[in-house]
PDB file of C-alpha atoms in Angstrom:
ATOM      1  CA  UNK C  27       0.000   0.000   0.000  1.00 46.00           C
ATOM      2  CA  UNK C  28       1.392   3.367  -1.027  1.00 64.00           C
ATOM      3  CA  UNK C  29       1.127   5.860   1.850  1.00 68.00           C
ATOM      4  CA  UNK C  30      -1.244   8.700   1.035  1.00 88.00           C
ATOM      5  CA  UNK C  31      -0.614  12.307   1.939  1.00 94.00           C
ATOM      6  CA  UNK C  32      -3.448  14.798   1.488  1.00 94.00           C
ATOM      7  CA  UNK C  33      -3.858  18.546   1.923  1.00 96.00           C
ATOM      8  CA  UNK C  34      -6.881  20.744   2.679  1.00 96.00           C
ATOM      9  CA  UNK C  35      -6.673  24.527   2.295  1.00 97.00           C
ATOM     10  CA  UNK C  36      -9.458  26.226   4.213  1.00 93.00           C
ATOM     11  CA  UNK C  37      -9.597  23.155   6.420  1.00 87.00           C
ATOM     12  CA  UNK C  38      -9.934  24.720   9.859  1.00 85.00           C
ATOM     13  CA  UNK C  39     -13.627  25.622   9.658  1.00 83.00           C
ATOM     14  CA  UNK C  40     -16.821  24.928   7.727  1.00 86.00           C
ATOM     15  CA  UNK C  41     -16.804  22.485   4.830  1.00 90.00           C
ATOM     16  CA  UNK C  42     -13.010  22.319   4.733  1.00 91.00           C
ATOM     17  CA  UNK C  43     -12.844  21.171   8.354  1.00 90.00           C
ATOM     18  CA  UNK C  44     -15.479  18.524   7.653  1.00 91.00           C
ATOM     19  CA  UNK C  45     -13.476  17.298   4.659  1.00 92.00           C
ATOM     20  CA  UNK C  46     -10.237  17.142   6.660  1.00 90.00           C
ATOM     21  CA  UNK C  47     -11.903  15.198   9.478  1.00 86.00           C
ATOM     22  CA  UNK C  48     -13.543  12.671   7.187  1.00 86.00           C
ATOM     23  CA  UNK C  49     -10.461  12.307   5.013  1.00 84.00           C
ATOM     24  CA  UNK C  50      -8.535  11.153   8.038  1.00 78.00           C
ATOM     25  CA  UNK C  51     -11.218   8.644   8.972  1.00 78.00           C
ATOM     26  CA  UNK C  52     -12.161   7.317   5.523  1.00 78.00           C
ATOM     27  CA  UNK C  53      -9.190   7.368   3.153  1.00 74.00           C
ATOM     28  CA  UNK C  54      -6.730   6.480   5.921  1.00 77.00           C
ATOM     29  CA  UNK C  55      -3.930   8.799   4.798  1.00 81.00           C
ATOM     30  CA  UNK C  56      -0.710   8.792   6.775  1.00 86.00           C
ATOM     31  CA  UNK C  57      -0.627  12.574   6.904  1.00 92.00           C
ATOM     32  CA  UNK C  58      -3.094  15.428   6.428  1.00 93.00           C
ATOM     33  CA  UNK C  59      -1.873  18.983   5.916  1.00 95.00           C
ATOM     34  CA  UNK C  60      -4.475  21.569   6.922  1.00 95.00           C
ATOM     35  CA  UNK C  61      -4.236  25.318   6.320  1.00 96.00           C
ATOM     36  CA  UNK C  62      -6.680  28.030   7.333  1.00 93.00           C
ATOM     37  CA  UNK C  63      -7.127  31.500   8.717  1.00 88.00           C
ATOM     38  CA  UNK C  64      -7.590  30.175  12.251  1.00 84.00           C
ATOM     39  CA  UNK C  65      -6.345  27.137  14.128  1.00 80.00           C
ATOM     40  CA  UNK C  66      -8.546  24.790  16.170  1.00 71.00           C
ATOM     41  CA  UNK C  67      -7.738  24.421  19.837  1.00 62.00           C
ATOM     42  CA  UNK C  68      -6.476  20.871  19.318  1.00 59.00           C
ATOM     43  CA  UNK C  69      -4.194  21.818  16.447  1.00 56.00           C
ATOM     44  CA  UNK C  70      -1.059  20.076  17.711  1.00 51.00           C
ATOM     45  CA  UNK C  71       0.065  17.209  15.434  1.00 46.00           C
ATOM     46  CA  UNK C  72      -0.148  13.625  16.620  1.00 45.00           C
ATOM     47  CA  UNK C  73       3.121  12.237  17.927  1.00 35.00           C
ATOM     48  CA  UNK C  74       3.171   9.226  15.623  1.00 40.00           C
ATOM     49  CA  UNK C  75       2.334   8.511  12.013  1.00 39.00           C
ATOM     50  CA  UNK C  76       0.934   5.122  10.987  1.00 41.00           C
ATOM     51  CA  UNK C  77      -1.118   3.781   8.115  1.00 41.00           C
ATOM     52  CA  UNK C  78      -4.202   3.673  10.343  1.00 47.00           C
ATOM     53  CA  UNK C  79      -3.684   6.824  12.410  1.00 53.00           C
ATOM     54  CA  UNK C  80      -2.994   9.918  10.296  1.00 68.00           C
ATOM     55  CA  UNK C  81      -0.928  12.771  11.560  1.00 86.00           C
ATOM     56  CA  UNK C  82      -2.564  16.188  11.203  1.00 89.00           C
ATOM     57  CA  UNK C  83      -0.279  19.135  10.572  1.00 92.00           C
ATOM     58  CA  UNK C  84      -1.823  22.607  10.785  1.00 93.00           C
ATOM     59  CA  UNK C  85      -0.687  25.922   9.355  1.00 94.00           C
ATOM     60  CA  UNK C  86      -2.238  29.326   9.873  1.00 94.00           C
ATOM     61  CA  UNK C  87      -2.151  31.361   6.664  1.00 96.00           C
ATOM     62  CA  UNK C  88      -3.899  34.325   5.104  1.00 96.00           C
ATOM     63  CA  UNK C  89      -5.068  32.837   1.821  1.00 97.00           C
ATOM     64  CA  UNK C  90      -5.357  36.306   0.248  1.00 97.00           C
ATOM     65  CA  UNK C  91      -1.546  36.514   0.430  1.00 98.00           C
ATOM     66  CA  UNK C  92       0.174  34.766  -2.455  1.00 99.00           C
ATOM     67  CA  UNK C  93       3.464  34.793  -0.553  1.00 98.00           C
ATOM     68  CA  UNK C  94       1.868  32.906   2.325  1.00 98.00           C
ATOM     69  CA  UNK C  95       0.143  30.484  -0.067  1.00 98.00           C
ATOM     70  CA  UNK C  96       3.435  29.709  -1.798  1.00 99.00           C
ATOM     71  CA  UNK C  97       5.298  29.353   1.509  1.00 98.00           C
ATOM     72  CA  UNK C  98       2.695  26.844   2.704  1.00 98.00           C
ATOM     73  CA  UNK C  99       2.850  24.901  -0.570  1.00 98.00           C
ATOM     74  CA  UNK C 100       6.646  24.791  -0.354  1.00 98.00           C
ATOM     75  CA  UNK C 101       6.450  23.447   3.204  1.00 97.00           C
ATOM     76  CA  UNK C 102       4.106  20.670   2.059  1.00 98.00           C
ATOM     77  CA  UNK C 103       6.321  19.836  -0.920  1.00 98.00           C
ATOM     78  CA  UNK C 104       9.393  19.630   1.329  1.00 98.00           C
ATOM     79  CA  UNK C 105       7.843  17.023   3.626  1.00 96.00           C
ATOM     80  CA  UNK C 106       9.742  13.694   3.376  1.00 95.00           C
ATOM     81  CA  UNK C 107       6.544  11.693   2.807  1.00 94.00           C
ATOM     82  CA  UNK C 108       5.483  14.018  -0.012  1.00 96.00           C
ATOM     83  CA  UNK C 109       8.939  13.846  -1.568  1.00 95.00           C
ATOM     84  CA  UNK C 110       8.795  10.050  -1.587  1.00 93.00           C
ATOM     85  CA  UNK C 111       5.157   9.329  -2.390  1.00 92.00           C
ATOM     86  CA  UNK C 112       3.734  12.550  -3.808  1.00 95.00           C
ATOM     87  CA  UNK C 113       0.521  14.323  -2.802  1.00 96.00           C
ATOM     88  CA  UNK C 114      -2.558  12.159  -3.380  1.00 94.00           C
ATOM     89  CA  UNK C 115      -5.280  14.759  -2.846  1.00 94.00           C
ATOM     90  CA  UNK C 116      -5.615  18.523  -2.609  1.00 97.00           C
ATOM     91  CA  UNK C 117      -8.880  20.193  -1.577  1.00 97.00           C
ATOM     92  CA  UNK C 118      -9.145  23.981  -1.766  1.00 98.00           C
ATOM     93  CA  UNK C 119     -12.249  25.200   0.038  1.00 96.00           C
ATOM     94  CA  UNK C 120     -11.151  28.690   1.101  1.00 93.00           C
ATOM     95  CA  UNK C 121     -13.481  31.275  -0.391  1.00 89.00           C
ATOM     96  CA  UNK C 122     -16.277  33.614   0.492  1.00 80.00           C
ATOM     97  CA  UNK C 123     -18.882  36.053  -0.758  1.00 69.00           C
ATOM     98  CA  UNK C 124     -17.580  39.487   0.121  1.00 70.00           C
ATOM     99  CA  UNK C 125     -20.345  42.064   0.551  1.00 67.00           C
ATOM    100  CA  UNK C 126     -17.973  45.040   0.595  1.00 72.00           C
ATOM    101  CA  UNK C 127     -19.459  48.177  -0.916  1.00 73.00           C
ATOM    102  CA  UNK C 128     -16.101  49.236  -2.311  1.00 83.00           C
ATOM    103  CA  UNK C 129     -13.090  47.535  -3.850  1.00 91.00           C
ATOM    104  CA  UNK C 130     -10.641  46.219  -1.231  1.00 93.00           C
ATOM    105  CA  UNK C 131      -7.002  45.662  -2.165  1.00 96.00           C
ATOM    106  CA  UNK C 132      -4.621  43.347  -0.304  1.00 97.00           C
ATOM    107  CA  UNK C 133      -1.122  44.488   0.765  1.00 98.00           C
ATOM    108  CA  UNK C 134       0.146  42.647  -2.327  1.00 99.00           C
ATOM    109  CA  UNK C 135      -2.007  44.816  -4.595  1.00 98.00           C
ATOM    110  CA  UNK C 136      -4.705  42.266  -5.444  1.00 98.00           C
ATOM    111  CA  UNK C 137      -8.460  42.737  -5.310  1.00 97.00           C
ATOM    112  CA  UNK C 138      -9.381  40.749  -2.210  1.00 96.00           C
ATOM    113  CA  UNK C 139     -12.184  38.541  -3.570  1.00 96.00           C
ATOM    114  CA  UNK C 140     -10.059  37.708  -6.626  1.00 98.00           C
ATOM    115  CA  UNK C 141      -7.132  36.737  -4.384  1.00 98.00           C
ATOM    116  CA  UNK C 142      -9.206  34.684  -1.931  1.00 96.00           C
ATOM    117  CA  UNK C 143     -11.551  32.860  -4.274  1.00 97.00           C
ATOM    118  CA  UNK C 144      -9.360  32.331  -7.324  1.00 98.00           C
ATOM    119  CA  UNK C 145      -5.686  33.282  -7.374  1.00 99.00           C
ATOM    120  CA  UNK C 146      -4.857  31.449  -4.138  1.00 99.00           C
ATOM    121  CA  UNK C 147      -6.126  28.230  -5.734  1.00 99.00           C
ATOM    122  CA  UNK C 148      -4.125  28.875  -8.893  1.00 99.00           C
ATOM    123  CA  UNK C 149      -0.948  29.577  -6.913  1.00 99.00           C
ATOM    124  CA  UNK C 150      -1.172  26.583  -4.578  1.00 99.00           C
ATOM    125  CA  UNK C 151      -2.148  24.045  -7.239  1.00 99.00           C
ATOM    126  CA  UNK C 152       0.662  25.037  -9.569  1.00 98.00           C
ATOM    127  CA  UNK C 153       3.250  25.191  -6.814  1.00 99.00           C
ATOM    128  CA  UNK C 154       2.294  21.685  -5.686  1.00 99.00           C
ATOM    129  CA  UNK C 155       2.042  20.249  -9.207  1.00 97.00           C
ATOM    130  CA  UNK C 156       5.343  18.302  -9.062  1.00 96.00           C
ATOM    131  CA  UNK C 157       4.135  16.611  -5.863  1.00 97.00           C
ATOM    132  CA  UNK C 158       0.710  15.901  -7.369  1.00 96.00           C
ATOM    133  CA  UNK C 159       2.298  14.341 -10.451  1.00 94.00           C
ATOM    134  CA  UNK C 160       4.261  11.919  -8.269  1.00 93.00           C
ATOM    135  CA  UNK C 161       1.034  10.362  -6.960  1.00 93.00           C
ATOM    136  CA  UNK C 162      -1.170   8.015  -8.956  1.00 89.00           C
ATOM    137  CA  UNK C 163      -4.265   9.843 -10.225  1.00 88.00           C
ATOM    138  CA  UNK C 164      -4.025  12.645  -7.674  1.00 93.00           C
ATOM    139  CA  UNK C 165      -7.324  14.431  -7.062  1.00 94.00           C
ATOM    140  CA  UNK C 166      -7.594  18.218  -6.930  1.00 97.00           C
ATOM    141  CA  UNK C 167     -10.961  19.631  -5.867  1.00 97.00           C
ATOM    142  CA  UNK C 168     -11.625  23.367  -5.870  1.00 98.00           C
ATOM    143  CA  UNK C 169     -14.739  24.342  -3.935  1.00 97.00           C
ATOM    144  CA  UNK C 170     -16.578  27.513  -4.949  1.00 97.00           C
ATOM    145  CA  UNK C 171     -19.160  27.768  -7.731  1.00 96.00           C
ATOM    146  CA  UNK C 172     -18.440  25.007 -10.218  1.00 97.00           C
ATOM    147  CA  UNK C 173     -20.434  25.350 -13.421  1.00 97.00           C
ATOM    148  CA  UNK C 174     -22.582  28.281 -12.303  1.00 97.00           C
ATOM    149  CA  UNK C 175     -21.269  30.661 -14.962  1.00 97.00           C
ATOM    150  CA  UNK C 176     -22.439  34.268 -14.972  1.00 96.00           C
ATOM    151  CA  UNK C 177     -20.666  37.608 -15.228  1.00 96.00           C
ATOM    152  CA  UNK C 178     -17.163  37.514 -16.717  1.00 97.00           C
ATOM    153  CA  UNK C 179     -14.866  40.128 -18.284  1.00 98.00           C
ATOM    154  CA  UNK C 180     -11.463  38.859 -19.368  1.00 98.00           C
ATOM    155  CA  UNK C 181     -10.309  42.475 -19.609  1.00 98.00           C
ATOM    156  CA  UNK C 182     -11.174  43.269 -15.988  1.00 98.00           C
ATOM    157  CA  UNK C 183     -10.693  40.188 -13.819  1.00 98.00           C
ATOM    158  CA  UNK C 184      -9.902  42.293 -10.737  1.00 98.00           C
ATOM    159  CA  UNK C 185     -12.778  44.719 -11.371  1.00 96.00           C
ATOM    160  CA  UNK C 186     -10.640  47.832 -11.638  1.00 96.00           C
ATOM    161  CA  UNK C 187     -12.815  49.581 -14.219  1.00 94.00           C
ATOM    162  CA  UNK C 188     -15.937  51.511 -13.347  1.00 90.00           C
ATOM    163  CA  UNK C 189     -17.858  51.034 -10.115  1.00 92.00           C
ATOM    164  CA  UNK C 190     -17.191  47.994  -7.948  1.00 94.00           C
ATOM    165  CA  UNK C 191     -19.915  45.357  -7.645  1.00 92.00           C
ATOM    166  CA  UNK C 192     -19.224  42.700  -5.009  1.00 90.00           C
ATOM    167  CA  UNK C 193     -21.832  40.271  -6.358  1.00 90.00           C
ATOM    168  CA  UNK C 194     -20.467  40.496  -9.898  1.00 94.00           C
ATOM    169  CA  UNK C 195     -16.937  39.976  -8.675  1.00 95.00           C
ATOM    170  CA  UNK C 196     -17.901  36.966  -6.576  1.00 94.00           C
ATOM    171  CA  UNK C 197     -19.663  35.505  -9.616  1.00 96.00           C
ATOM    172  CA  UNK C 198     -16.686  36.263 -11.837  1.00 98.00           C
ATOM    173  CA  UNK C 199     -14.262  34.443  -9.545  1.00 98.00           C
ATOM    174  CA  UNK C 200     -16.405  31.332  -9.930  1.00 98.00           C
ATOM    175  CA  UNK C 201     -15.978  31.578 -13.702  1.00 99.00           C
ATOM    176  CA  UNK C 202     -12.234  32.050 -13.243  1.00 99.00           C
ATOM    177  CA  UNK C 203     -11.999  28.819 -11.231  1.00 99.00           C
ATOM    178  CA  UNK C 204     -14.051  27.048 -13.929  1.00 99.00           C
ATOM    179  CA  UNK C 205     -11.603  28.276 -16.582  1.00 99.00           C
ATOM    180  CA  UNK C 206      -8.621  27.235 -14.473  1.00 99.00           C
ATOM    181  CA  UNK C 207     -10.074  23.762 -13.863  1.00 99.00           C
ATOM    182  CA  UNK C 208     -10.696  23.147 -17.556  1.00 98.00           C
ATOM    183  CA  UNK C 209      -7.249  24.453 -18.483  1.00 98.00           C
ATOM    184  CA  UNK C 210      -5.545  22.252 -15.889  1.00 98.00           C
ATOM    185  CA  UNK C 211      -7.391  19.198 -17.182  1.00 97.00           C
ATOM    186  CA  UNK C 212      -6.196  20.050 -20.690  1.00 97.00           C
ATOM    187  CA  UNK C 213      -2.575  20.591 -19.673  1.00 97.00           C
ATOM    188  CA  UNK C 214      -2.356  17.433 -17.569  1.00 95.00           C
ATOM    189  CA  UNK C 215      -4.411  14.891 -19.498  1.00 89.00           C
ATOM    190  CA  UNK C 216      -1.635  12.390 -20.218  1.00 83.00           C
ATOM    191  CA  UNK C 217       0.472  10.171 -17.944  1.00 75.00           C
ATOM    192  CA  UNK C 218       3.663  11.744 -16.633  1.00 68.00           C
ATOM    193  CA  UNK C 219       6.443  11.010 -19.191  1.00 68.00           C
ATOM    194  CA  UNK C 220       8.919  10.116 -16.435  1.00 64.00           C
ATOM    195  CA  UNK C 221       6.523   7.602 -14.880  1.00 63.00           C
ATOM    196  CA  UNK C 222       4.073   6.177 -17.381  1.00 57.00           C
ATOM    197  CA  UNK C 223       2.682   3.804 -14.758  1.00 67.00           C
ATOM    198  CA  UNK C 224       1.053   6.744 -12.953  1.00 85.00           C
ATOM    199  CA  UNK C 225      -2.329   8.007 -14.109  1.00 87.00           C
ATOM    200  CA  UNK C 226      -2.517  11.808 -14.544  1.00 91.00           C
ATOM    201  CA  UNK C 227      -4.169  14.007 -11.917  1.00 94.00           C
ATOM    202  CA  UNK C 228      -7.860  14.824 -12.043  1.00 93.00           C
ATOM    203  CA  UNK C 229      -9.194  18.329 -11.508  1.00 97.00           C
ATOM    204  CA  UNK C 230     -12.709  19.146 -10.320  1.00 97.00           C
ATOM    205  CA  UNK C 231     -14.604  22.326  -9.412  1.00 98.00           C
ATOM    206  CA  UNK C 232     -17.469  21.751  -6.988  1.00 97.00           C
ATOM    207  CA  UNK C 233     -20.404  23.984  -6.075  1.00 95.00           C
ATOM    208  CA  UNK C 234     -21.659  22.944  -2.615  1.00 93.00           C
ATOM    209  CA  UNK C 235     -24.901  24.932  -2.630  1.00 86.00           C
ATOM    210  CA  UNK C 236     -26.210  26.605   0.521  1.00 74.00           C
ATOM    211  CA  UNK C 237     -24.528  25.271   3.635  1.00 64.00           C
ATOM    212  CA  UNK C 238     -25.000  25.812   7.331  1.00 58.00           C
ATOM    213  CA  UNK C 239     -21.556  27.264   8.092  1.00 60.00           C
ATOM    214  CA  UNK C 240     -20.090  30.384   9.648  1.00 62.00           C
ATOM    215  CA  UNK C 241     -19.385  31.961   6.259  1.00 59.00           C
ATOM    216  CA  UNK C 242     -21.601  35.036   6.801  1.00 57.00           C
ATOM    217  CA  UNK C 243     -19.568  35.982   9.870  1.00 55.00           C
ATOM    218  CA  UNK C 244     -16.278  35.208   8.121  1.00 58.00           C
ATOM    219  CA  UNK C 245     -17.354  37.446   5.243  1.00 56.00           C
ATOM    220  CA  UNK C 246     -17.536  40.375   7.685  1.00 58.00           C
ATOM    221  CA  UNK C 247     -21.186  41.024   6.965  1.00 60.00           C
ATOM    222  CA  UNK C 248     -22.956  43.538   9.216  1.00 61.00           C
ATOM    223  CA  UNK C 249     -24.825  42.202  12.241  1.00 57.00           C
ATOM    224  CA  UNK C 250     -28.244  42.962  10.752  1.00 57.00           C
ATOM    225  CA  UNK C 251     -27.467  40.438   7.994  1.00 60.00           C
ATOM    226  CA  UNK C 252     -25.585  37.801   9.984  1.00 63.00           C
ATOM    227  CA  UNK C 253     -28.193  37.647  12.767  1.00 66.00           C
ATOM    228  CA  UNK C 254     -31.123  36.524  10.562  1.00 65.00           C
ATOM    229  CA  UNK C 255     -28.807  34.261   8.555  1.00 60.00           C
ATOM    230  CA  UNK C 256     -27.851  32.427  11.741  1.00 64.00           C
ATOM    231  CA  UNK C 257     -31.542  31.633  12.162  1.00 60.00           C
ATOM    232  CA  UNK C 258     -32.208  30.763   8.520  1.00 61.00           C
ATOM    233  CA  UNK C 259     -29.132  28.727   7.576  1.00 59.00           C
ATOM    234  CA  UNK C 260     -29.834  25.847   9.991  1.00 59.00           C
ATOM    235  CA  UNK C 261     -33.234  25.488   8.312  1.00 56.00           C
ATOM    236  CA  UNK C 262     -32.183  25.641   4.642  1.00 56.00           C
ATOM    237  CA  UNK C 263     -28.434  24.991   4.623  1.00 59.00           C
ATOM    238  CA  UNK C 264     -26.834  21.592   4.192  1.00 73.00           C
ATOM    239  CA  UNK C 265     -24.723  20.098   6.948  1.00 81.00           C
ATOM    240  CA  UNK C 266     -21.005  20.413   6.009  1.00 86.00           C
ATOM    241  CA  UNK C 267     -20.324  16.873   7.265  1.00 88.00           C
ATOM    242  CA  UNK C 268     -22.974  15.489   4.921  1.00 88.00           C
ATOM    243  CA  UNK C 269     -21.678  17.490   1.940  1.00 89.00           C
ATOM    244  CA  UNK C 270     -18.128  16.335   2.628  1.00 90.00           C
ATOM    245  CA  UNK C 271     -19.134  12.684   2.961  1.00 90.00           C
ATOM    246  CA  UNK C 272     -21.555  12.465   0.021  1.00 88.00           C
ATOM    247  CA  UNK C 273     -19.952  14.816  -2.493  1.00 88.00           C
ATOM    248  CA  UNK C 274     -16.274  15.567  -1.922  1.00 90.00           C
ATOM    249  CA  UNK C 275     -14.961  12.286  -0.505  1.00 87.00           C
ATOM    250  CA  UNK C 276     -16.242  10.267  -3.498  1.00 86.00           C
ATOM    251  CA  UNK C 277     -14.220  12.553  -5.793  1.00 87.00           C
ATOM    252  CA  UNK C 278     -11.087  11.617  -3.874  1.00 86.00           C
ATOM    253  CA  UNK C 279     -11.605   7.849  -3.805  1.00 77.00           C
ATOM    254  CA  UNK C 280      -9.871   5.568  -6.289  1.00 61.00           C
ATOM    255  CA  UNK C 281     -13.164   3.791  -6.957  1.00 57.00           C
ATOM    256  CA  UNK C 282     -14.029   6.734  -9.206  1.00 49.00           C
ATOM    257  CA  UNK C 283     -10.956   6.222 -11.398  1.00 47.00           C
ATOM    258  CA  UNK C 284     -12.913   4.672 -14.271  1.00 48.00           C
ATOM    259  CA  UNK C 285     -16.145   6.615 -13.954  1.00 54.00           C
ATOM    260  CA  UNK C 286     -16.135   8.552 -17.223  1.00 55.00           C
ATOM    261  CA  UNK C 287     -18.911  10.894 -16.103  1.00 60.00           C
ATOM    262  CA  UNK C 288     -16.516  12.402 -13.566  1.00 79.00           C
ATOM    263  CA  UNK C 289     -13.598  12.926 -15.914  1.00 88.00           C
ATOM    264  CA  UNK C 290     -10.955  15.525 -15.185  1.00 93.00           C
ATOM    265  CA  UNK C 291     -12.247  19.039 -15.743  1.00 96.00           C
ATOM    266  CA  UNK C 292     -15.742  18.222 -14.494  1.00 95.00           C
ATOM    267  CA  UNK C 293     -17.816  20.996 -12.939  1.00 97.00           C
ATOM    268  CA  UNK C 294     -19.957  19.442 -10.253  1.00 95.00           C
ATOM    269  CA  UNK C 295     -23.143  20.401  -8.423  1.00 95.00           C
ATOM    270  CA  UNK C 296     -24.588  18.838  -5.235  1.00 93.00           C
ATOM    271  CA  UNK C 297     -25.386  15.166  -5.622  1.00 90.00           C
ATOM    272  CA  UNK C 298     -22.396  14.777  -7.971  1.00 90.00           C
ATOM    273  CA  UNK C 299     -24.473  16.167 -10.829  1.00 92.00           C
ATOM    274  CA  UNK C 300     -22.468  17.450 -13.770  1.00 93.00           C
ATOM    275  CA  UNK C 301     -22.832  21.026 -14.973  1.00 96.00           C
ATOM    276  CA  UNK C 302     -22.362  21.670 -18.688  1.00 95.00           C
ATOM    277  CA  UNK C 303     -19.304  23.506 -19.937  1.00 97.00           C
ATOM    278  CA  UNK C 304     -20.580  26.878 -21.144  1.00 98.00           C
ATOM    279  CA  UNK C 305     -19.155  28.638 -24.214  1.00 97.00           C
ATOM    280  CA  UNK C 306     -16.310  30.692 -22.730  1.00 98.00           C
ATOM    281  CA  UNK C 307     -14.797  27.568 -21.149  1.00 98.00           C
ATOM    282  CA  UNK C 308     -14.306  26.125 -24.634  1.00 97.00           C
ATOM    283  CA  UNK C 309     -12.318  29.164 -25.800  1.00 98.00           C
ATOM    284  CA  UNK C 310      -8.673  28.108 -25.611  1.00 98.00           C
ATOM    285  CA  UNK C 311      -7.410  31.651 -26.169  1.00 98.00           C
ATOM    286  CA  UNK C 312      -9.351  32.954 -23.147  1.00 98.00           C
ATOM    287  CA  UNK C 313      -8.095  30.131 -20.943  1.00 98.00           C
ATOM    288  CA  UNK C 314      -4.502  30.679 -22.042  1.00 98.00           C
ATOM    289  CA  UNK C 315      -4.733  34.438 -21.544  1.00 99.00           C
ATOM    290  CA  UNK C 316      -6.112  34.018 -18.026  1.00 99.00           C
ATOM    291  CA  UNK C 317      -3.411  31.451 -17.266  1.00 99.00           C
ATOM    292  CA  UNK C 318      -0.568  33.753 -18.338  1.00 99.00           C
ATOM    293  CA  UNK C 319      -1.993  36.761 -16.515  1.00 99.00           C
ATOM    294  CA  UNK C 320      -2.471  34.722 -13.336  1.00 99.00           C
ATOM    295  CA  UNK C 321       1.046  33.309 -13.555  1.00 99.00           C
ATOM    296  CA  UNK C 322       2.528  36.766 -14.056  1.00 99.00           C
ATOM    297  CA  UNK C 323       0.628  38.160 -11.072  1.00 99.00           C
ATOM    298  CA  UNK C 324       1.940  35.445  -8.762  1.00 99.00           C
ATOM    299  CA  UNK C 325       5.486  35.613 -10.152  1.00 98.00           C
ATOM    300  CA  UNK C 326       5.658  39.393  -9.781  1.00 98.00           C
ATOM    301  CA  UNK C 327       4.458  39.246  -6.171  1.00 98.00           C
ATOM    302  CA  UNK C 328       7.117  36.665  -5.326  1.00 97.00           C
ATOM    303  CA  UNK C 329       9.800  38.937  -6.795  1.00 96.00           C
ATOM    304  CA  UNK C 330       8.861  41.834  -4.517  1.00 88.00           C
TER     305      UNK C 330
END
């Protein structure tokens, strides 16, 4: 049995925490890396690592900072188990709907929603790609708004032109993750030349629907919005543990290797229902332009 090492970004609360917990119990990895904006009280790693008792290693990072995202990815890649066996699964659940009335810029010069919802995923996935390619059929699941489509302007991905609209920008970041997922599946569709026995990684973008989590508070919404939401969400929102168990864990299990309906690049709705690829996702020139612009943004920040 090849030891499995997995990583969850946004894994200290909400859906990400549910995924991390169930990953440890179900897939029996030997190590689980967990990154998030806060640390749970019991965040100290276990003293031993065995095939039946995973070791959890926590890191506190601001996912809107590309420097912190890259530093975390480098720490994961440098782990001896990752060096030897690769990274079997990567789940990126950090993201939020920002209801800011004006455009907020991070210290690195990025529009905050763009950095949190999209560019952090792009940066971490690409930095960890060598480790993902060393594992057999590694699974990469981005959690945001898979297949929802909506507003998109390739000429203004950080919404710098005109008046700022938080809803439009949140919608646009979902499209950006769709484009990234499809592009990744295109770039990494063949076995790794240096190890033809390994199946290529699979990339998914999942929309979880309405969930009963603390996202409204994390999004810094005013009290007159968060208070009623705390009453409503338990009634209409899905339990994060259920979503993790019934939707995300199946995407990470090897039993789905030969299920053609969940091929790499799939955009997935609750119940593992596939969303159709809309027109802009089929435009190679748009995907390549977004890829180059995203790469340049991350590279330039790292040079500062």
